[in-house]
Short mmCIF file of C-alpha atoms and ligand atoms in Angstrom, two decimals:
data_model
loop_
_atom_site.label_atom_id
_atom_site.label_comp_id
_atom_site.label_asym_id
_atom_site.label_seq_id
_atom_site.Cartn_x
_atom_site.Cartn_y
_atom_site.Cartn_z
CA UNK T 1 -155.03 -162.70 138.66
CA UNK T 2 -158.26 -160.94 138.80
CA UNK T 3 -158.35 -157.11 138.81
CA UNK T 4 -161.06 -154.86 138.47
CA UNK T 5 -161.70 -151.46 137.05
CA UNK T 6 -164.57 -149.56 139.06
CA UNK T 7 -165.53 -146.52 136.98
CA UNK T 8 -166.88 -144.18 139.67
CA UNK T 9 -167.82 -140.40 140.39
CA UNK T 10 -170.75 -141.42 142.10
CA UNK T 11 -171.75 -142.28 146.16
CA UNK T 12 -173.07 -145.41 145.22
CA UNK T 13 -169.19 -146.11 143.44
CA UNK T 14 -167.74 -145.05 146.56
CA UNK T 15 -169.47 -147.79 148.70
CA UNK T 16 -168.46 -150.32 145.98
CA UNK T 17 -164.44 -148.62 145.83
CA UNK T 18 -164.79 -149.20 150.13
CA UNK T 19 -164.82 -153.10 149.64
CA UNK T 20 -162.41 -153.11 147.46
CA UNK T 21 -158.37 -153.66 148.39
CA UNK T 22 -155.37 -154.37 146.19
CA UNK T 23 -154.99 -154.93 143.08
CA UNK T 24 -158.43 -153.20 141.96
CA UNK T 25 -158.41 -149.69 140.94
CA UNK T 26 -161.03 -147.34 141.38
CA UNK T 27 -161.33 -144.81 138.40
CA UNK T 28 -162.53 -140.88 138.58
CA UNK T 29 -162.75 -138.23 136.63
CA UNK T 30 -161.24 -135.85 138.71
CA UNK T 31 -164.32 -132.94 138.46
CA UNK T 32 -164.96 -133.86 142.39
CA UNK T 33 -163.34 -134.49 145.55
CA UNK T 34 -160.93 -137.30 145.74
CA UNK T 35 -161.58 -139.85 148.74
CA UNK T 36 -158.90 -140.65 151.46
CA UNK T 37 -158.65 -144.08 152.96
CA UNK T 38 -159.69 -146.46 150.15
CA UNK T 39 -157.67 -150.12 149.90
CA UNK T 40 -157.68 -149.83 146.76
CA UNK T 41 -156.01 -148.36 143.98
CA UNK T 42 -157.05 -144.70 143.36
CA UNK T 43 -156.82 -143.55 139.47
CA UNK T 44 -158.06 -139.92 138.82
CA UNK T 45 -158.65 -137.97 135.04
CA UNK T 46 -159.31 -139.51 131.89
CA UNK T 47 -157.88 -142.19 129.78
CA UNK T 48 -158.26 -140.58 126.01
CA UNK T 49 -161.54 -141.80 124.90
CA UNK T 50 -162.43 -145.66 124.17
CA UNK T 51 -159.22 -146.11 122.62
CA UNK T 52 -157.07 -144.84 125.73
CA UNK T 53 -159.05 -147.51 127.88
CA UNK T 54 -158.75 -150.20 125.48
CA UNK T 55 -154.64 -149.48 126.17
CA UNK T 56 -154.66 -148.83 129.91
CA UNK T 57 -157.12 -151.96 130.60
CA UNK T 58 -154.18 -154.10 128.71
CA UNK T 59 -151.55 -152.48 129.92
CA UNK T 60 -152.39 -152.76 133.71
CA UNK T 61 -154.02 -156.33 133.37
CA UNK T 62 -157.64 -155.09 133.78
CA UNK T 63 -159.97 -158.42 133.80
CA UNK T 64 -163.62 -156.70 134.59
CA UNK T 65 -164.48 -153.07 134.08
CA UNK T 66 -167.63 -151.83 136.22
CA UNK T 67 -169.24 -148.64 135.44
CA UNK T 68 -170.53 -147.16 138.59
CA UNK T 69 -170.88 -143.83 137.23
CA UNK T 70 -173.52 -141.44 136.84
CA UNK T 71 -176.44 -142.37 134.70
CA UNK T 72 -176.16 -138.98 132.61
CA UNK T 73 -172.22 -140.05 132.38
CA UNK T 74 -173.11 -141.35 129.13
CA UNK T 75 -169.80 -140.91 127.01
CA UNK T 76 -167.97 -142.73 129.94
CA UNK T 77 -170.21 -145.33 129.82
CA UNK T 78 -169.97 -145.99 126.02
CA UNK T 79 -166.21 -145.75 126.43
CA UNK T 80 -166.32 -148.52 129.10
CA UNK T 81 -168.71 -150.96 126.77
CA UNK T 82 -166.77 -150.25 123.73
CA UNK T 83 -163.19 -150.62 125.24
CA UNK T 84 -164.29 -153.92 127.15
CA UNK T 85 -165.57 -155.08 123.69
CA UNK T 86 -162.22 -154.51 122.13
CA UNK T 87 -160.19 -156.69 124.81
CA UNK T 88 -162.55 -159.23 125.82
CA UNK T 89 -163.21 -158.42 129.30
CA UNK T 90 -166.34 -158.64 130.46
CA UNK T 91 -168.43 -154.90 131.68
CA UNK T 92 -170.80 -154.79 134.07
CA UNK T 93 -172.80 -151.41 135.24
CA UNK T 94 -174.45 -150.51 138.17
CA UNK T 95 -178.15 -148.92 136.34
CA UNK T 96 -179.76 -146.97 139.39
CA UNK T 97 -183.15 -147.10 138.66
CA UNK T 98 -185.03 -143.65 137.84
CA UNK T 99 -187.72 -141.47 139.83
CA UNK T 100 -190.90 -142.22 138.56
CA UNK T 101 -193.80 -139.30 139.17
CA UNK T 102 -196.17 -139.71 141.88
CA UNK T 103 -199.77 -138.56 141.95
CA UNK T 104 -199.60 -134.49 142.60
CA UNK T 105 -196.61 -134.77 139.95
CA UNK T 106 -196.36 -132.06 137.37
CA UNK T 107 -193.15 -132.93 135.29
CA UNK T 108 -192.09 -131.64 131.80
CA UNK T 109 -189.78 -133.88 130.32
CA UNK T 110 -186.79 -132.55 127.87
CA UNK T 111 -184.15 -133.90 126.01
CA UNK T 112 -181.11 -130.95 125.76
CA UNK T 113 -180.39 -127.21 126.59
CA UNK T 114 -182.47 -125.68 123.89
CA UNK T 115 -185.29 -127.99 125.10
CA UNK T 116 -184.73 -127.10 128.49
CA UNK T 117 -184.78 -123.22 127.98
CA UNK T 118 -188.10 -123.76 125.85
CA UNK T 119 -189.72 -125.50 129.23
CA UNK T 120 -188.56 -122.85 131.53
CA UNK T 121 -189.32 -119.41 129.44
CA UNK T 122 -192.75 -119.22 131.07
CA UNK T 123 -191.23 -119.12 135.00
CA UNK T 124 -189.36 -116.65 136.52
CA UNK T 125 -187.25 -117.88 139.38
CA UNK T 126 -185.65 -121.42 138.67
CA UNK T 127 -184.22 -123.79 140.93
CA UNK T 128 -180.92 -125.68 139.25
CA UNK T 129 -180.21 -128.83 140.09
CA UNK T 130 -178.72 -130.56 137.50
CA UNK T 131 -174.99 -130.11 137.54
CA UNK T 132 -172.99 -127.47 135.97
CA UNK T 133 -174.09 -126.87 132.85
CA UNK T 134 -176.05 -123.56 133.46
CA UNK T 135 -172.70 -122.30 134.46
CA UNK T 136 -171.80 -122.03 130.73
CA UNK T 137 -174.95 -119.68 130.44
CA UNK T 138 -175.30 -117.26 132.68
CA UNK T 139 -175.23 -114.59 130.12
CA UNK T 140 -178.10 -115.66 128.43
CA UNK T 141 -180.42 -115.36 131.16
CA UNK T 142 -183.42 -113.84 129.92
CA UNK T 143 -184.21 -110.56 131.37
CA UNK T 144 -187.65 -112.25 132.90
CA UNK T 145 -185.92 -114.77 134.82
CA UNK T 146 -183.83 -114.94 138.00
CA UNK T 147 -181.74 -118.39 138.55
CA UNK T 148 -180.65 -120.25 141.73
CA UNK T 149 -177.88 -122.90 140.44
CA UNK T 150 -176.72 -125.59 142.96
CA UNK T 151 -173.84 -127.57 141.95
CA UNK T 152 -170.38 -128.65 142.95
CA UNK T 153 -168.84 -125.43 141.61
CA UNK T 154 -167.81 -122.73 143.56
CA UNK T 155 -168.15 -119.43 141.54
CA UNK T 156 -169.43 -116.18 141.64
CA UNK T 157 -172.69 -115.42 140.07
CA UNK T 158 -174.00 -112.28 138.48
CA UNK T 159 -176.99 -109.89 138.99
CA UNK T 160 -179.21 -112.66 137.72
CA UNK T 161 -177.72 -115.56 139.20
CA UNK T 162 -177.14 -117.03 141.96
CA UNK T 163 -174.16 -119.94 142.43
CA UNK T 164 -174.77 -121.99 145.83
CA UNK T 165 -171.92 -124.50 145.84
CA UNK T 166 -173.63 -127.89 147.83
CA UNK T 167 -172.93 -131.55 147.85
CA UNK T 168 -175.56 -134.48 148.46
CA UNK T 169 -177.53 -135.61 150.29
CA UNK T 170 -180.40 -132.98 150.62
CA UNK T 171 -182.90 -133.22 153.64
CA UNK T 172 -186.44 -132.40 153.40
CA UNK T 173 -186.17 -129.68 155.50
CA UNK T 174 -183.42 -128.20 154.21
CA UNK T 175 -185.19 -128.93 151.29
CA UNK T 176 -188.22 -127.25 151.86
CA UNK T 177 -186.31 -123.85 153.38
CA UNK T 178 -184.42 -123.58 150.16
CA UNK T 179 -187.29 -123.33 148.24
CA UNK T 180 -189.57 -120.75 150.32
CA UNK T 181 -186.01 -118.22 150.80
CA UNK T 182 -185.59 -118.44 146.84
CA UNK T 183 -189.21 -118.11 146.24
CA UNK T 184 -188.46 -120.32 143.18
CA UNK T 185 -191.77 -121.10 140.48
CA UNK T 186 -189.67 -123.80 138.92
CA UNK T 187 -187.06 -126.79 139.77
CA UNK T 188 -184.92 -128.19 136.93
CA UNK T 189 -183.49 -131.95 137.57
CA UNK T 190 -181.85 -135.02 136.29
CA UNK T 191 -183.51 -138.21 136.92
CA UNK T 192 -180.47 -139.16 139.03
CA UNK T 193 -182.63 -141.83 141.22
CA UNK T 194 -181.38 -142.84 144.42
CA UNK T 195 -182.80 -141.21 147.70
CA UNK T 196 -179.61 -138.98 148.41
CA UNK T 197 -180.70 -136.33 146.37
CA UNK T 198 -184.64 -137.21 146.04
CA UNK T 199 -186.17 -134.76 148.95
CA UNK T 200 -186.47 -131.82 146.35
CA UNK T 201 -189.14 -133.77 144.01
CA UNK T 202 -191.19 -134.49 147.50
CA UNK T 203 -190.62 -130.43 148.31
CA UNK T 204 -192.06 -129.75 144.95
CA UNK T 205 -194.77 -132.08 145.09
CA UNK T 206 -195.54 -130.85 148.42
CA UNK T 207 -196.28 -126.99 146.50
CA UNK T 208 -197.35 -128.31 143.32
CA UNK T 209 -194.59 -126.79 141.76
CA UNK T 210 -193.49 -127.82 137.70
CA UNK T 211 -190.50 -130.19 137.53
CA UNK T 212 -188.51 -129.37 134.27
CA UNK T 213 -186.98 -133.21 134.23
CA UNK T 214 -184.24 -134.00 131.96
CA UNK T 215 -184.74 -137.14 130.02
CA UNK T 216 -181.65 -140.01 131.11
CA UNK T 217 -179.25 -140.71 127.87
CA UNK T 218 -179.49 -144.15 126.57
CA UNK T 219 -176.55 -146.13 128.16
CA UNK T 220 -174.83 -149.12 125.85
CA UNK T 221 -175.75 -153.06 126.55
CA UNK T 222 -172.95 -154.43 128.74
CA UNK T 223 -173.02 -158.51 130.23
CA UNK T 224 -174.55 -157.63 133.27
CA UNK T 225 -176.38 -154.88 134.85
CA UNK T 226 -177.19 -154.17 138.96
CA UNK T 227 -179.84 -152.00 140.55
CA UNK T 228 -177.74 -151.81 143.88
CA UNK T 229 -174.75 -151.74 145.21
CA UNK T 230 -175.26 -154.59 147.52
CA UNK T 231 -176.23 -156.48 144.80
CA UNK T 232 -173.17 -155.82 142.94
CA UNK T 233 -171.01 -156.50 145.62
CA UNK T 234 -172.57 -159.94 146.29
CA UNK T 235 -171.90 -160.97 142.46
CA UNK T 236 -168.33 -159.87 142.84
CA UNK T 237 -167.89 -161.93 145.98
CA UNK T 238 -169.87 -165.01 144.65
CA UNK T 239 -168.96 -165.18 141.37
CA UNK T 240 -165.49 -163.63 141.14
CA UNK T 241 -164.10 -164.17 144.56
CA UNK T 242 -163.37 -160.48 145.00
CA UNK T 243 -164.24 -158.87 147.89
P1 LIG U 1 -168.97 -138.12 130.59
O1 LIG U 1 -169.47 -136.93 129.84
O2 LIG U 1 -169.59 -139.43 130.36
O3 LIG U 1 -167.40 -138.31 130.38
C1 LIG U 1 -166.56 -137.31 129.86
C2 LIG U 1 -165.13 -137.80 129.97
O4 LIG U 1 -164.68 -137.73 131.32
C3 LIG U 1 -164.95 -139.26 129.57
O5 LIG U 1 -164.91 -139.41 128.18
C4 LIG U 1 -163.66 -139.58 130.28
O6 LIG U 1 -162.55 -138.98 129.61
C5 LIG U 1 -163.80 -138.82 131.58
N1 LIG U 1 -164.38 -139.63 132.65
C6 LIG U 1 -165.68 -139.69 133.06
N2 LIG U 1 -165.82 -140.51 134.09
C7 LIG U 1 -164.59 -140.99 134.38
C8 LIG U 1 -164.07 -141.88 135.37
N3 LIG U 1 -164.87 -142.44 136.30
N4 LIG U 1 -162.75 -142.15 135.33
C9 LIG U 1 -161.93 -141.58 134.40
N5 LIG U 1 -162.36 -140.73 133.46
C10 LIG U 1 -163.66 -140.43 133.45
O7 LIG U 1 -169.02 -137.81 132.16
P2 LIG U 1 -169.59 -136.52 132.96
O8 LIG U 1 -171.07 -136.52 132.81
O9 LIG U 1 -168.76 -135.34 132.59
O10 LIG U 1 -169.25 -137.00 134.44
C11 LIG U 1 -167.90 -136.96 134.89
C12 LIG U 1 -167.83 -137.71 136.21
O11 LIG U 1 -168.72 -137.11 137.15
C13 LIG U 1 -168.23 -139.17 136.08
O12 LIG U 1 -167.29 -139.91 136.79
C14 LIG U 1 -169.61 -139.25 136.71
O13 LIG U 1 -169.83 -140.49 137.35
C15 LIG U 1 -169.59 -138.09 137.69
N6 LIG U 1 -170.92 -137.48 137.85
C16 LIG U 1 -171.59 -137.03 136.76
C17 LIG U 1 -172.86 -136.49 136.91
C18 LIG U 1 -173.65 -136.01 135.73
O14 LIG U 1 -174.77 -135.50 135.94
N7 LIG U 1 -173.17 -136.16 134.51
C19 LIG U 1 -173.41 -136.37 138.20
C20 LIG U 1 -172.69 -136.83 139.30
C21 LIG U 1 -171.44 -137.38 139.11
P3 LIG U 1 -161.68 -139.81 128.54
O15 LIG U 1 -162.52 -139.92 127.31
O16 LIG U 1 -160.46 -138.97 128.37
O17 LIG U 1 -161.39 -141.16 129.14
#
């Protein structure tokens, strides 16, 4: 019996986890909101590193994992290679491609926090958008700069920071109004890829405004990769009978 592992987290998982019914299992971490409705098995938190996957992929008679997760999800992703690796299952991944800058561009590309801070001392009002991690330092703010965080998190601020709690996808024109009310100077990113979340890089190209981009982790080898869903899904249906 064939039964897949989806590793997910991701909107592009979720229309993957859709065509899937029994006896797959579709994996998440449990940081967001947990869908309704899915044939499938639903799994949610983690398994205890590479280790804790190795055991639940024998355990439950796992015969494909696929990480669908987020391209900065890099620790899950060298879990999945590493466990598959140890129990001779095959791993594929679903590898969104990145955003690559357009003429009008004006990107600064970093690789961590400290490298981050660095790129955005000269600015003064900064535009989040890059998941939660500014959370963890909102008391370092320096006394120069104001911050606008968007991210799944609902929490309060302080007096130099403001929390707006939004999920995907973004709209040009709600786009464009968030910028001119937060009178921002700066947007900070992932190269997430995809066009759910993309309007904000045609905003900021639209003002000529710097795009503090953070460099994507390298991701492990795995047997095969997919740019799409749609692609994936038509390997799982030709090749493994699936869906
Ligand atoms: P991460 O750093 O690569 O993973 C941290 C730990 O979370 C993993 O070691 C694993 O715990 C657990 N985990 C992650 N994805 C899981 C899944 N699909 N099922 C079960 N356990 C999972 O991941 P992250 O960057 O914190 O992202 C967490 C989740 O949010 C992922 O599912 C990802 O797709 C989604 N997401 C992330 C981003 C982002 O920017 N990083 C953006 C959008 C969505 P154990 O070691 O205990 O197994």
């Amino acid at each position: 019996m064939k039964r897949v592992l989806l590793l997910g987290g991701t909107g592009d998982a979720l229309q993957i986890a859709r065509q899937l019914g029994q006896p797959h299992v579709y994996s998440l971490a449990g940081l967001g909101r947990v869908p309704e409705g899915l044939a499938c098995d639903v799994r949610v938190g983690g398994f205890g590193g590479s280790e804790g996957l190795a055991r639940y992929i024998e355990s439950e008679g796992i015969t494909l994992v696929i990480d669908a997760t987020h391209p900065y999800a890099a620790q899950m992703s060298a879990n999945a290679a590493t466990a598959c690796r140890a129990t001779n299952i095959p791993c594929w991944a679903l590898r969104r491609a990145g955003w690559t800058p357009q003429a009008g561009d004006d990107w600064r590309m970093v690789d961590g926090w400290e490298a981050l801070v660095d790129a955005i001392r000269p600015f003064r009002r900064v535009l989040f958008t890059s998941g939660r991690e500014p959370l963890a330092h909102l008391d370092e703010i320096p006394a120069h700069q104001y911050w606008i965080v968007r991210c799944l998190d609902a929490q309060p601020g302080n007096e130099r920071a403001r929390i707006i709690d939004a999920r995907g996808p973004f709209e040009i024109d709600g786009e464009r109004a968030l910028f001119a009310l937060s009178g921002i100077d700066v947007l900070v990113t992932k190269n997430s890829g995809g066009s759910a979340t993309e309007a904000k890089l045609d905003v900021a190209r639209e003002l000529r405004m710097p795009v503090v981009m953070m460099r994507r982790p390298a991701l492990p080898a795995v047997d095969r990769e997919f740019d799409s869903p749609a692609q994936l899904l038509r390997a799982l249906n030709e090749e493994m009978g699936v869906v």
